[in-house]
Every structure is written in structure tokens, then in C-alpha cells.
XYZ file of C-alpha atoms in Angstrom:
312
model
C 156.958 -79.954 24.352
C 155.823 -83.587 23.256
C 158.653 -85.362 23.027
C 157.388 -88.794 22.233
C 155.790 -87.480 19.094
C 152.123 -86.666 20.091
C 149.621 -84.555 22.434
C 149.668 -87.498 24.833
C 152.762 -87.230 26.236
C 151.905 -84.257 28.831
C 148.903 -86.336 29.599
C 151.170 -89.338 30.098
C 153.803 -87.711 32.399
C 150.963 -85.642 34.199
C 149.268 -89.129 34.940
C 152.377 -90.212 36.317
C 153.666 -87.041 38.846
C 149.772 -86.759 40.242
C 149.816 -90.546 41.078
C 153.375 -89.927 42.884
C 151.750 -86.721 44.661
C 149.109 -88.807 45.902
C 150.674 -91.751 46.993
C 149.436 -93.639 44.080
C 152.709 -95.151 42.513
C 155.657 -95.901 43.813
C 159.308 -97.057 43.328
C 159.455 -100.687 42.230
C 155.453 -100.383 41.313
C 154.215 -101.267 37.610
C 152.173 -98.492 35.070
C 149.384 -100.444 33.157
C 147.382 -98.813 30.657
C 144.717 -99.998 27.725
C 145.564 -97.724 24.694
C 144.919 -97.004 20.985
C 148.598 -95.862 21.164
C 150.019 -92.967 21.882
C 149.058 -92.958 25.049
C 150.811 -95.546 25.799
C 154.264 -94.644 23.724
C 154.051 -91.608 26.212
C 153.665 -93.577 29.379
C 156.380 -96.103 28.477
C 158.822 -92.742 27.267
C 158.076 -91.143 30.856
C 158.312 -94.411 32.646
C 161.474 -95.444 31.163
C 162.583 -92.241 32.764
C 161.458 -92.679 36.149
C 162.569 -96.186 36.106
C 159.033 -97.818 36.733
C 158.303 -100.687 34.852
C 155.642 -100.647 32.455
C 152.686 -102.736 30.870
C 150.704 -101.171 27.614
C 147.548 -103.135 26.166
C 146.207 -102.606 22.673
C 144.513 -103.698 20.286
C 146.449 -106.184 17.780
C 146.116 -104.781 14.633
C 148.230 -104.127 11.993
C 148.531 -100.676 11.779
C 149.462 -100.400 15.759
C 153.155 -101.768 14.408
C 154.777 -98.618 14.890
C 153.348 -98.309 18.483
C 154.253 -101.586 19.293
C 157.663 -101.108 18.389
C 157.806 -97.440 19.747
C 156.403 -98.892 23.471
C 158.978 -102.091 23.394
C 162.151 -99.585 22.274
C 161.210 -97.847 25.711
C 161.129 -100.919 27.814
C 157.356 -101.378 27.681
C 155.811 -104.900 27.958
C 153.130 -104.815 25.196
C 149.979 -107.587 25.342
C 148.103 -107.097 22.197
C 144.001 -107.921 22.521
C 142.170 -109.454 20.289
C 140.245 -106.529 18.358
C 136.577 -107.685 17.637
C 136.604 -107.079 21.885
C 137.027 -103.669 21.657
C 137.827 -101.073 23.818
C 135.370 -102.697 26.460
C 137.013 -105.794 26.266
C 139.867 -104.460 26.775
C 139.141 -102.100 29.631
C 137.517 -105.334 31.146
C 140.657 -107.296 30.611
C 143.553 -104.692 32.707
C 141.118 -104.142 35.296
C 141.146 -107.855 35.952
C 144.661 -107.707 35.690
C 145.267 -104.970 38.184
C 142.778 -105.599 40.655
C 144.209 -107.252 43.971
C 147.579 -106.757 42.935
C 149.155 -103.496 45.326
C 152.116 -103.386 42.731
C 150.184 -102.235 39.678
C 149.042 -98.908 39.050
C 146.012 -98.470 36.060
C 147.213 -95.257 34.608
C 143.329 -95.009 33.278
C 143.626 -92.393 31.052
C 139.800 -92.282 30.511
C 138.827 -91.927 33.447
C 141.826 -89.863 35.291
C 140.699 -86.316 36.015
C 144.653 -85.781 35.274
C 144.160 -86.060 31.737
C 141.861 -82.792 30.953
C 143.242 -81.101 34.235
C 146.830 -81.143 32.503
C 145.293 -79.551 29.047
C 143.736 -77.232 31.302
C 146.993 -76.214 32.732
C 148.852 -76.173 29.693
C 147.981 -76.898 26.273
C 144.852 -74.262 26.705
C 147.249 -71.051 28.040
C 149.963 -72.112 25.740
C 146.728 -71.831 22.451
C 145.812 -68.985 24.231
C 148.937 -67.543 24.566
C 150.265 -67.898 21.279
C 147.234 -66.903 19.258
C 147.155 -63.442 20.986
C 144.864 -64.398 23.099
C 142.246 -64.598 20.796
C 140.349 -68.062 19.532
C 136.938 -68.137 18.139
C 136.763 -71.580 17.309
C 138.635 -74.652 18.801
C 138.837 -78.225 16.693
C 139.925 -81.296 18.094
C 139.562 -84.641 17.806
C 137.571 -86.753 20.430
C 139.733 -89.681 22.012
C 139.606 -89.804 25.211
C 137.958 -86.543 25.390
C 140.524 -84.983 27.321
C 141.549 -82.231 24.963
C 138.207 -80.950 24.700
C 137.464 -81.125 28.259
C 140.482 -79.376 29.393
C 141.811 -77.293 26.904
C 138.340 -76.027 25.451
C 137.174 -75.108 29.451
C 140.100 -73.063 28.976
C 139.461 -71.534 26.094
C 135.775 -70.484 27.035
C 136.958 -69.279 30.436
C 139.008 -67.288 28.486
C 136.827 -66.530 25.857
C 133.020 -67.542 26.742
C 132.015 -66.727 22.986
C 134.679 -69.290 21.874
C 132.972 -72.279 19.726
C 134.783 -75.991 20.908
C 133.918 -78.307 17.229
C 134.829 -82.029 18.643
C 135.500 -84.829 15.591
C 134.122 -87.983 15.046
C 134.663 -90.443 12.297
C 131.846 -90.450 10.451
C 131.644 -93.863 10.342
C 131.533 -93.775 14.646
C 129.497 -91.046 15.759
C 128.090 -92.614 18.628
C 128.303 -88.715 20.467
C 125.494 -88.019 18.281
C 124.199 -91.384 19.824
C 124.654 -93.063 16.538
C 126.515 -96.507 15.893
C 129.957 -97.668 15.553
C 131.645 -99.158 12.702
C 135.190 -99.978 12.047
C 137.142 -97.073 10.609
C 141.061 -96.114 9.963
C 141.146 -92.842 11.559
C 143.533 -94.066 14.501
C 143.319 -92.493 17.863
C 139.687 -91.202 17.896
C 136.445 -93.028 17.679
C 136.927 -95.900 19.723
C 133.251 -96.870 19.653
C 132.116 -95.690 23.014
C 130.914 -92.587 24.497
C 133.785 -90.781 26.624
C 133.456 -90.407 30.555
C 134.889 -86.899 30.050
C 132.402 -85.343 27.381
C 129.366 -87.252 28.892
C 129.700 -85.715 32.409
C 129.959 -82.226 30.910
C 125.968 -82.473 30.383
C 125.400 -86.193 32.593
C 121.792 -86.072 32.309
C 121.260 -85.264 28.732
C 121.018 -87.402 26.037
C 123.658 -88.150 23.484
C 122.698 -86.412 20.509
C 123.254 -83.823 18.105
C 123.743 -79.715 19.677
C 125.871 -78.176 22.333
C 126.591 -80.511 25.779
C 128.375 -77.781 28.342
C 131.033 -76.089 26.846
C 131.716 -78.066 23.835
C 129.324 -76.815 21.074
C 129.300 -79.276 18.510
C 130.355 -82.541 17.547
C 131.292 -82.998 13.919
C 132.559 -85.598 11.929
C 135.128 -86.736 8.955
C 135.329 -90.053 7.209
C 138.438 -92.149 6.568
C 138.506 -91.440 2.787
C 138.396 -87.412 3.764
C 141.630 -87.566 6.927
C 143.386 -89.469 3.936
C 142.844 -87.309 1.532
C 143.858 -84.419 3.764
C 146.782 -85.721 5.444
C 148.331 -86.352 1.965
C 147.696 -82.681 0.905
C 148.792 -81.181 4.201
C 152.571 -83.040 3.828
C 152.225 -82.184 -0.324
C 151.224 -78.530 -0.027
C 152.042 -77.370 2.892
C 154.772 -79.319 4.639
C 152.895 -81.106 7.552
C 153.427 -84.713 8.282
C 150.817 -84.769 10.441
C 148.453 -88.226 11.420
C 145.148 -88.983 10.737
C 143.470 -88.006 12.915
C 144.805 -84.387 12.033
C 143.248 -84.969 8.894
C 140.085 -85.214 10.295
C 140.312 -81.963 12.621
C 142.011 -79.960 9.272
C 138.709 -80.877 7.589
C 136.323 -79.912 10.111
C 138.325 -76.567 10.681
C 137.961 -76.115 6.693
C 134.512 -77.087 6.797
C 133.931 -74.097 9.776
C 136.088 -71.502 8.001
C 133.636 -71.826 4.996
C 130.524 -70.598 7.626
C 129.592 -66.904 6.926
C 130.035 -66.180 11.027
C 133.641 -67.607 10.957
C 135.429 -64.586 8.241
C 138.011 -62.782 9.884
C 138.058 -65.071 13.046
C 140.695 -67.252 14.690
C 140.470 -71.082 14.220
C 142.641 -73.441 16.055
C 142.619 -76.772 15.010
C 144.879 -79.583 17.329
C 147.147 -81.797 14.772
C 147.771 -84.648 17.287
C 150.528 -86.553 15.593
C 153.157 -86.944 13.147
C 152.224 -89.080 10.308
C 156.221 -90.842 10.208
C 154.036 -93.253 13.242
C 151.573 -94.661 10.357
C 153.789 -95.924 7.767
C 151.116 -98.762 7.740
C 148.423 -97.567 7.768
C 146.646 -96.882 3.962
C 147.848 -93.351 3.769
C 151.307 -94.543 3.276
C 150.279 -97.573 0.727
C 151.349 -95.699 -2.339
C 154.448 -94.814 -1.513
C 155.380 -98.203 0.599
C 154.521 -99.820 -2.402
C 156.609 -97.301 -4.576
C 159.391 -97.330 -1.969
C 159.249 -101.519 -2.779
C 160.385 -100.639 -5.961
C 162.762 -97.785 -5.522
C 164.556 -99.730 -2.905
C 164.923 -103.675 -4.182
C 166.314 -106.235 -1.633
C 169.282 -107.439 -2.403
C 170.412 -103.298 -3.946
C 172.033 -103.824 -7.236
C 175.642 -103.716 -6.042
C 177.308 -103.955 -9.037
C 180.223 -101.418 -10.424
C 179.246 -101.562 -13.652
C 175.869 -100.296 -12.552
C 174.191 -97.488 -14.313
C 174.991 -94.404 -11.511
C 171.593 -93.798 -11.450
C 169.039 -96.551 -10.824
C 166.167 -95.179 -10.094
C 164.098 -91.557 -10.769
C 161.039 -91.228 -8.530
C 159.732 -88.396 -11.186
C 160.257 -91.340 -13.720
């Protein structure tokens, strides 16, 4: 179960019980984390629970308002960054602000061998489990690169012919060793290769082909996850995020190969889309809802009983 709304929340409680196991974080201590997100929603949920207190960094941009808001309901403290610093500005920044201080524990979800080791332990047997234990190809999305680490380790253990397809934006491929540039596929693509997927193959290159058990790394632009996640609620009831978008495109993209009829693809939708009401895949129908729903409502009694027909 994810109860906060996205994959991150087993990551986010399993970062909190193996820092307890180890002596890591204790009563009265502080969780700090640098996030796109979800991450942190799911460490403030699970810290609000265990009654630790609890600081979440990330960027401040517009489109974050739902996370902001989500992290603060649960008690959170949020400190927004300054975005043209990126990720490495703001990894730089909470590991200034939690070194020296023995009350602050740096959840480090990029880093923490707890993130893929908790995918390993679930989200791979529960795939594995309920596709009959049988998956030829595995999508997911590259954030931290914990999915693809654990869960698709699991999957090849399980099946060694199994094919693990990470996604990119297009416009930051920079696991193909190309460059970054901004894009609105929130919650993958931060701009910098992930510790995870670089030490499966440490001394190669990044670059296009296989690196250990991942296969390939493929890629979707903005305009595409858009265009997706609007058909996926339309057609076929899924109010998933963008970044499912992207992974339902790449899995479309592999189901068209000739070596991929009659096989199983799973493809990980991350999020629910009801957490990016500002981001651009909502603008039409914010800006329709605007209109629909007028402030001050028309509270008259000699009102028309109908006021509005959205098929109007």
C-alpha cells in the first residue's frame, strides 16, 4: 500500500525503520530530506506518525504547490530553494545544514541503500507475484534510481531474460551522458546522473546500451507524458502523474517491437495526477473550471436552475 499517494512512501517509511534499527534516529531527533516531492510527502506522512519532527527541502517552483501543502498538512517544515541551484545546490545546502548537528538525521534518499533494498523486498515480489510470475519487460521511470535498482534486480533474479527500460525526459538524458535542460515531467530527470544506476556498471561510461541489469535507458518528452496522461484519465480511467505518462509511452513504444508480441510488460505509474493540478496538464480544465465555478456563485433564487453545461 502507498498511502500518501505515490511509490515513495515504502521508500519513505523503510528509510525511517532501518535508521531506528541502526541506531540512526531517535526519539526527539529531526528527518531532513532534499526532494522533488513525493519523497518528501512520504517522509513527513510516516514521520507525523512516529512523532519525529520533520524538515523537507525543494525546489520553489510553482508546480511543487501541492507538495508543499501536502508536507505542511503533515507537520513538515518546508524551506523552498531557489531552483536555477538545482539538485546540487540543494544537496549542498541540507548537508550543511545537518552536519555537526547530532539531532538531525539526512534521510538521503539518493544515496540510502534503503531505498532500492525496500523495492527489492517488496514492490519486485508483489510485480512478480501478481503478474503470474511472469515479466518480460519492466518500465520505470528514473528518479532516484531506486525502482530500477531494486525492483528490476528482482525481476531478473527472477527472470534473468527480463528486459529493465529506465525513462528519461528527453529533454535530460544525461544517462546517455547527454545534457540537461529544464523540463515538466516532475519527479524524474533531475539533471544528474543517479548514485544507484551508476554503481550498477561504476567503471563504464554513461552512454547509450545495457549498464548491469538495467538494459536500456529510454526517453519521453514533456509534450508526449502530457499527451498521455490526458488519454490515460479520458480512455481508460487512470489519473495517473506525469511521470506515468512518460513510462506508458515507453511501454507503448516496446510493445510495438516484433520480440515483445505475446509478452508481459509492466510499466510503474508512480502517482496520481489529483497532486499536479498546476502543473500544464491541468491548464485546460483549471482554466475551464474558472469559468464553471465564478467567485462570488450566482446566489440568486431567481437563477436559471442550471448555470452551467460543461458539454456546452
Amino acid at each position: 500500500q502507498n498511502p500518501g499517494g505515490s511509490v515513495k512512501d515504502r521508500i519513505a517509511l523503510n528509510l525511517i525503520t532501518d535508521a531506528e534499527k541502526k541506531g540512526l534516529l531517535r526519539p526527539g531527533m529531526t528527518v531532513v530530506e532534499y526532494t522533488s516531492g513525493n519523497t518528501g510527502i512520504g517522509l513527513a506522512m510516516v514521520c507525523a506518525a512516529k512523532g519525529y519532527k520533520c524538515i523537507i527541502a525543494m525546489p520553489q517552483i510553482p508546480t511543487f504547490k501541492e507538495r508543499y501543502i501536502i508536507c505542511r498538512m503533515f507537520g513538515a517544515d518546508v524551506y523552498l530553494s531557489a531552483p536555477a541551484k538545482g539538485l546540487p545546490g540543494l544537496k549542498d545546502y541540507v548537508e550543511e545544514l545537518v552536519k555537526g548537528n547530532d539531532t538531525y538525521f539526512l534521510a538521503n534518499q539518493f544515496y540510502n541503500e534503503a531505498n532500492p533494498a525496500i523495492h527489492y523486498e517488496t514492490t519486485g515480489p508483489e510485480i512478480w507475484k501478481q503478474s503470474g510470475e511472469k515479466v518480460d519487460f519492466f518500465v520505470t521511470g528514473v528518479g532516484t534510481g531506486g525502482t530500477a535498482t531494486g525492483a528490476g534486480k528482482y525481476l531478473t533474479d527472477m527472470n534473468p531474460d527480463c528486459k529493465v527500460v529506465c525513462v528519461e525526459p528527453t529533454e535530460s538524458r544525461v544517462h546517455l551522458g547527454e545534457a540537461h535542460s529544464p523540463h515538466g515531467i516532475l519527479g524524474i530527470g533531475a539533471g544528474v546522473p543517479t548514485h544507484f544506476l551508476t554503481n550498477l556498471a561504476p567503471d563504464q561510461p554513461l552512454g547509450p546500451g545495457p549498464r548491469g541489469h538495467v538494459s536500456e535507458f529510454a526517453s519521453c518528452s514533456t509534450e508526449e507524458a502530457v499527451s498521455w496522461v490526458t488519454q490515460l484519465a479520458a480512455m481508460e480511467g487512470l489519473m495517473v502523474g506525469p511521470t506515468s505518462g512518460a513510462t506508458f509511452k515507453v511501454a507503448m513504444d516496446v510493445a510495438k517491437r516484433p520480440e515483445a508480441k505475446g509478452k508481459t510488460i509492466v510499466v510503474i505509474f508512480a502517482s496520481h495526477a489529483i497532486r499536479y493540478t498546476d502543473h500544464p496538464l491541468w491548464k485546460p480544465m483549471m482554466e475551464e473550471a474558472a469559468k464553471a465555478l465564478p467567485k462570488p456563485p450566482n446566489l440568486s433564487k431567481d437563477a436559471n436552475i442550471i448555470l452551467w453545461k460543461s458539454s456546452d
